[in-house]
Short mmCIF file of C-alpha atoms in Angstrom, two decimals:
data_model
loop_
_atom_site.label_atom_id
_atom_site.label_comp_id
_atom_site.label_asym_id
_atom_site.label_seq_id
_atom_site.Cartn_x
_atom_site.Cartn_y
_atom_site.Cartn_z
CA UNK A 5 33.66 2.93 -24.04
CA UNK A 6 33.28 4.77 -27.92
CA UNK A 7 29.51 4.81 -26.97
CA UNK A 8 30.72 7.37 -23.85
CA UNK A 9 33.32 9.50 -25.71
CA UNK A 10 31.58 9.63 -29.00
CA UNK A 11 28.43 11.00 -26.98
CA UNK A 12 30.18 12.61 -24.38
CA UNK A 13 28.33 16.39 -24.71
CA UNK A 14 24.89 14.18 -24.63
CA UNK A 15 25.85 12.43 -22.09
CA UNK A 16 27.19 15.67 -20.04
CA UNK A 17 24.17 17.15 -21.05
CA UNK A 18 21.98 14.87 -19.61
CA UNK A 19 24.11 14.71 -16.27
CA UNK A 20 24.02 18.43 -15.38
CA UNK A 21 20.25 18.40 -16.47
CA UNK A 22 19.37 15.38 -13.99
CA UNK A 23 21.52 17.58 -11.32
CA UNK A 24 19.62 20.73 -11.98
CA UNK A 25 16.04 18.82 -11.64
CA UNK A 26 17.22 17.57 -8.26
CA UNK A 27 19.04 20.63 -7.12
CA UNK A 28 16.08 22.94 -7.92
CA UNK A 29 13.25 20.38 -6.66
CA UNK A 30 14.58 19.63 -3.74
CA UNK A 31 14.79 23.05 -2.57
CA UNK A 32 11.28 23.68 -3.66
CA UNK A 33 10.08 20.50 -1.87
CA UNK A 34 12.24 21.35 0.96
CA UNK A 35 10.64 24.84 1.65
CA UNK A 36 6.96 23.63 0.74
CA UNK A 37 7.63 20.54 3.19
CA UNK A 38 8.75 22.68 5.82
CA UNK A 39 5.54 25.04 5.32
CA UNK A 40 3.16 22.05 5.16
CA UNK A 41 4.43 20.54 8.23
CA UNK A 42 3.93 23.59 10.48
CA UNK A 43 0.33 23.94 8.57
CA UNK A 44 -0.47 20.26 9.42
CA UNK A 45 0.71 20.47 13.62
CA UNK A 46 -0.64 24.56 13.76
CA UNK A 47 -3.54 25.43 16.13
CA UNK A 48 -5.45 27.36 12.88
CA UNK A 49 -7.93 24.75 11.54
CA UNK A 50 -8.14 25.99 8.10
CA UNK A 51 -4.52 25.89 8.26
CA UNK A 52 -4.29 22.23 9.26
CA UNK A 53 -7.03 21.62 6.79
CA UNK A 54 -5.35 22.93 4.12
CA UNK A 55 -1.51 21.46 4.68
CA UNK A 56 -3.99 17.68 5.45
CA UNK A 57 -5.58 18.67 1.98
CA UNK A 58 -2.80 18.80 0.35
CA UNK A 59 -0.50 16.12 1.88
CA UNK A 60 -3.37 13.97 1.18
CA UNK A 61 -4.33 14.59 -2.59
CA UNK A 62 -0.45 14.99 -3.93
CA UNK A 63 1.26 11.83 -2.20
CA UNK A 64 -1.39 9.63 -3.18
CA UNK A 65 -1.52 11.23 -7.69
CA UNK A 66 0.68 8.78 -9.33
CA UNK A 67 3.50 11.86 -10.48
CA UNK A 68 3.08 11.09 -14.01
CA UNK A 69 -0.48 12.92 -13.80
CA UNK A 70 1.04 15.30 -11.84
CA UNK A 71 3.44 16.03 -14.80
CA UNK A 72 -0.19 15.92 -17.26
CA UNK A 73 -2.22 18.30 -14.82
CA UNK A 74 1.38 20.59 -14.66
CA UNK A 75 2.24 20.91 -18.44
CA UNK A 76 -1.56 21.12 -20.43
CA UNK A 77 -3.77 22.31 -17.18
CA UNK A 78 -1.57 25.05 -15.37
CA UNK A 79 0.01 27.11 -18.06
CA UNK A 80 -3.59 27.16 -19.75
CA UNK A 81 -4.75 28.68 -16.28
CA UNK A 82 -1.88 30.23 -14.71
CA UNK A 83 1.09 30.69 -15.97
CA UNK A 84 0.90 30.75 -20.26
CA UNK A 85 4.64 30.28 -21.25
CA UNK A 86 6.15 28.88 -18.13
CA UNK A 87 9.00 26.38 -19.86
CA UNK A 88 9.15 23.15 -19.11
CA UNK A 89 11.94 23.34 -16.40
CA UNK A 90 9.92 25.14 -14.53
CA UNK A 91 7.22 23.47 -14.44
CA UNK A 92 9.04 20.46 -14.07
CA UNK A 93 10.44 21.75 -11.30
CA UNK A 94 7.35 22.78 -9.58
CA UNK A 95 5.89 19.17 -10.69
CA UNK A 96 8.58 16.99 -8.79
CA UNK A 97 9.33 19.92 -6.21
CA UNK A 98 4.95 19.83 -5.07
CA UNK A 99 4.74 15.68 -4.75
CA UNK A 100 8.52 15.54 -3.28
CA UNK A 101 7.22 18.25 -0.81
CA UNK A 102 4.57 16.33 0.58
CA UNK A 103 6.62 13.27 1.68
CA UNK A 104 8.93 15.93 3.88
CA UNK A 105 5.73 17.00 5.14
CA UNK A 106 5.32 14.30 6.91
CA UNK A 107 9.05 13.21 8.20
CA UNK A 108 9.37 16.95 9.11
CA UNK A 109 5.92 16.74 11.06
CA UNK A 110 7.26 13.10 12.68
CA UNK A 111 10.34 14.82 13.91
CA UNK A 112 8.03 17.38 15.23
CA UNK A 113 7.07 14.85 17.33
CA UNK A 114 9.80 13.31 18.79
CA UNK A 115 10.40 17.19 20.21
CA UNK A 116 9.19 16.45 23.48
CA UNK A 117 5.72 18.86 24.52
CA UNK A 118 7.17 20.52 27.61
CA UNK A 119 9.77 22.60 24.92
CA UNK A 120 7.16 24.42 23.16
CA UNK A 121 4.79 25.18 26.80
CA UNK A 122 8.18 26.78 27.60
CA UNK A 123 7.74 28.62 24.32
CA UNK A 124 4.21 29.58 25.07
CA UNK A 125 5.16 30.76 29.20
CA UNK A 126 7.93 33.23 27.77
CA UNK A 127 4.99 34.70 25.01
CA UNK A 128 6.58 33.36 21.63
CA UNK A 129 3.86 32.72 19.49
CA UNK A 130 3.09 29.71 17.60
CA UNK A 131 5.62 29.86 14.30
CA UNK A 132 8.11 31.84 16.54
CA UNK A 133 8.06 28.54 18.77
CA UNK A 134 8.51 26.11 15.41
CA UNK A 135 10.62 28.58 13.77
CA UNK A 136 13.07 28.97 16.93
CA UNK A 137 12.57 25.95 19.33
CA UNK A 138 10.89 23.12 17.57
CA UNK A 139 12.29 22.79 14.54
CA UNK A 140 16.02 23.43 14.97
CA UNK A 141 15.56 19.81 17.88
CA UNK A 142 13.80 18.23 15.21
CA UNK A 143 16.28 18.39 12.54
CA UNK A 144 18.17 15.82 13.80
CA UNK A 145 15.11 12.80 13.39
CA UNK A 146 14.86 14.26 10.50
CA UNK A 147 17.91 14.24 8.14
CA UNK A 148 17.81 10.29 7.71
CA UNK A 149 14.78 10.04 5.62
CA UNK A 150 15.84 13.00 3.47
CA UNK A 151 18.19 11.09 2.29
CA UNK A 152 16.26 8.22 0.86
CA UNK A 153 13.62 11.22 -0.67
CA UNK A 154 15.60 12.76 -2.26
CA UNK A 155 17.52 9.90 -3.51
CA UNK A 156 13.65 9.30 -5.09
CA UNK A 157 13.27 13.10 -5.96
CA UNK A 158 16.64 11.96 -8.17
CA UNK A 159 14.96 8.67 -9.45
CA UNK A 160 11.41 10.38 -10.22
CA UNK A 161 12.90 13.37 -11.91
CA UNK A 162 13.15 10.31 -15.23
CA UNK A 163 9.80 11.03 -16.08
CA UNK A 164 11.04 15.01 -17.24
CA UNK A 165 13.06 13.52 -19.77
CA UNK A 166 9.38 13.04 -21.67
CA UNK A 167 8.81 16.60 -21.42
CA UNK A 168 10.62 18.54 -23.42
CA UNK A 169 12.89 17.85 -20.62
CA UNK A 170 17.10 17.05 -21.03
CA UNK A 171 17.91 14.67 -18.32
CA UNK A 172 20.05 11.63 -17.92
CA UNK A 173 17.21 9.41 -18.97
CA UNK A 174 16.15 11.49 -22.43
CA UNK A 175 19.37 10.55 -23.43
CA UNK A 176 18.53 6.71 -23.56
CA UNK A 177 15.71 7.68 -26.37
CA UNK A 178 18.29 9.63 -28.13
CA UNK A 179 20.91 7.28 -29.03
CA UNK A 180 18.11 4.07 -29.38
CA UNK A 181 16.83 6.56 -32.63
CA UNK A 182 20.39 5.93 -34.09
CA UNK A 183 20.51 2.72 -33.55
CA UNK A 184 22.68 2.12 -30.85
CA UNK A 185 22.17 -1.07 -28.57
CA UNK A 186 19.92 0.46 -25.19
CA UNK A 187 21.81 -2.21 -22.83
CA UNK A 188 25.46 -0.19 -22.66
CA UNK A 189 23.12 3.19 -23.51
CA UNK A 190 21.10 2.38 -19.60
CA UNK A 191 24.70 0.90 -18.19
CA UNK A 192 25.95 4.35 -19.09
CA UNK A 193 22.91 5.91 -17.60
CA UNK A 194 22.69 3.71 -14.59
CA UNK A 195 26.41 4.65 -13.20
CA UNK A 196 25.42 8.29 -13.76
CA UNK A 197 22.71 7.69 -11.57
CA UNK A 198 24.37 6.28 -9.19
CA UNK A 199 26.80 8.37 -9.36
CA UNK A 200 24.36 11.41 -7.73
CA UNK A 201 22.96 8.88 -5.18
CA UNK A 202 26.33 7.71 -3.84
CA UNK A 203 26.48 11.46 -3.64
CA UNK A 204 23.02 12.67 -1.81
CA UNK A 205 23.55 9.87 0.74
CA UNK A 206 27.52 10.65 1.78
CA UNK A 207 26.60 14.16 2.24
CA UNK A 208 23.51 12.98 4.58
CA UNK A 209 25.82 10.83 6.43
CA UNK A 210 28.13 13.88 6.62
CA UNK A 211 25.41 15.85 7.81
CA UNK A 212 24.05 13.34 10.58
CA UNK A 213 27.80 12.94 11.81
CA UNK A 214 27.55 16.48 12.32
CA UNK A 215 24.28 16.62 13.88
CA UNK A 216 25.92 13.41 16.57
CA UNK A 217 28.54 15.82 16.96
CA UNK A 218 26.92 19.26 18.13
CA UNK A 219 24.95 16.98 20.46
#
């Protein structure tokens, strides 16, 4: 307990840093994932090709490599001077968006085709149909896999600690350099991750129950 109390500000900052990276990365991933899922089921060939390329390329690239590209290539080409936090969120969000895209696309596939045909017969465009008819019905199917995806995102955020970001895993290096036993440090860090992941799991279970009631 002395380790936690003596370095509580560092653990607190690491915990809040992990929370911030997870929340911001999840928001970006959710937006990109839904957009890319729309592209993948779009009747427009260039959009389908772009969505497929996005998922295939990013999902099959190691996340550490994406971080290296985000930190050492992107600032040189597109956004010089971007903060490490924004670059980390971008890498996490883009990588996670591929898994959300596939989860949403699978959810779209569970909606009966007659729903889309009825919308088209009323003169609705593809994107209107997707936004107003298909996605609301697909949400019930998409919620369970999103829980696992966001929990994985929380754990993936540990990589950001190696790229000048304050998060839970970076605390271990700080305390290790000060000579503290790494086992106790990892114990407190593991408990902090459990708090976050159990909170995410509980939130999505609540959403699932609410969606079940709304049926």
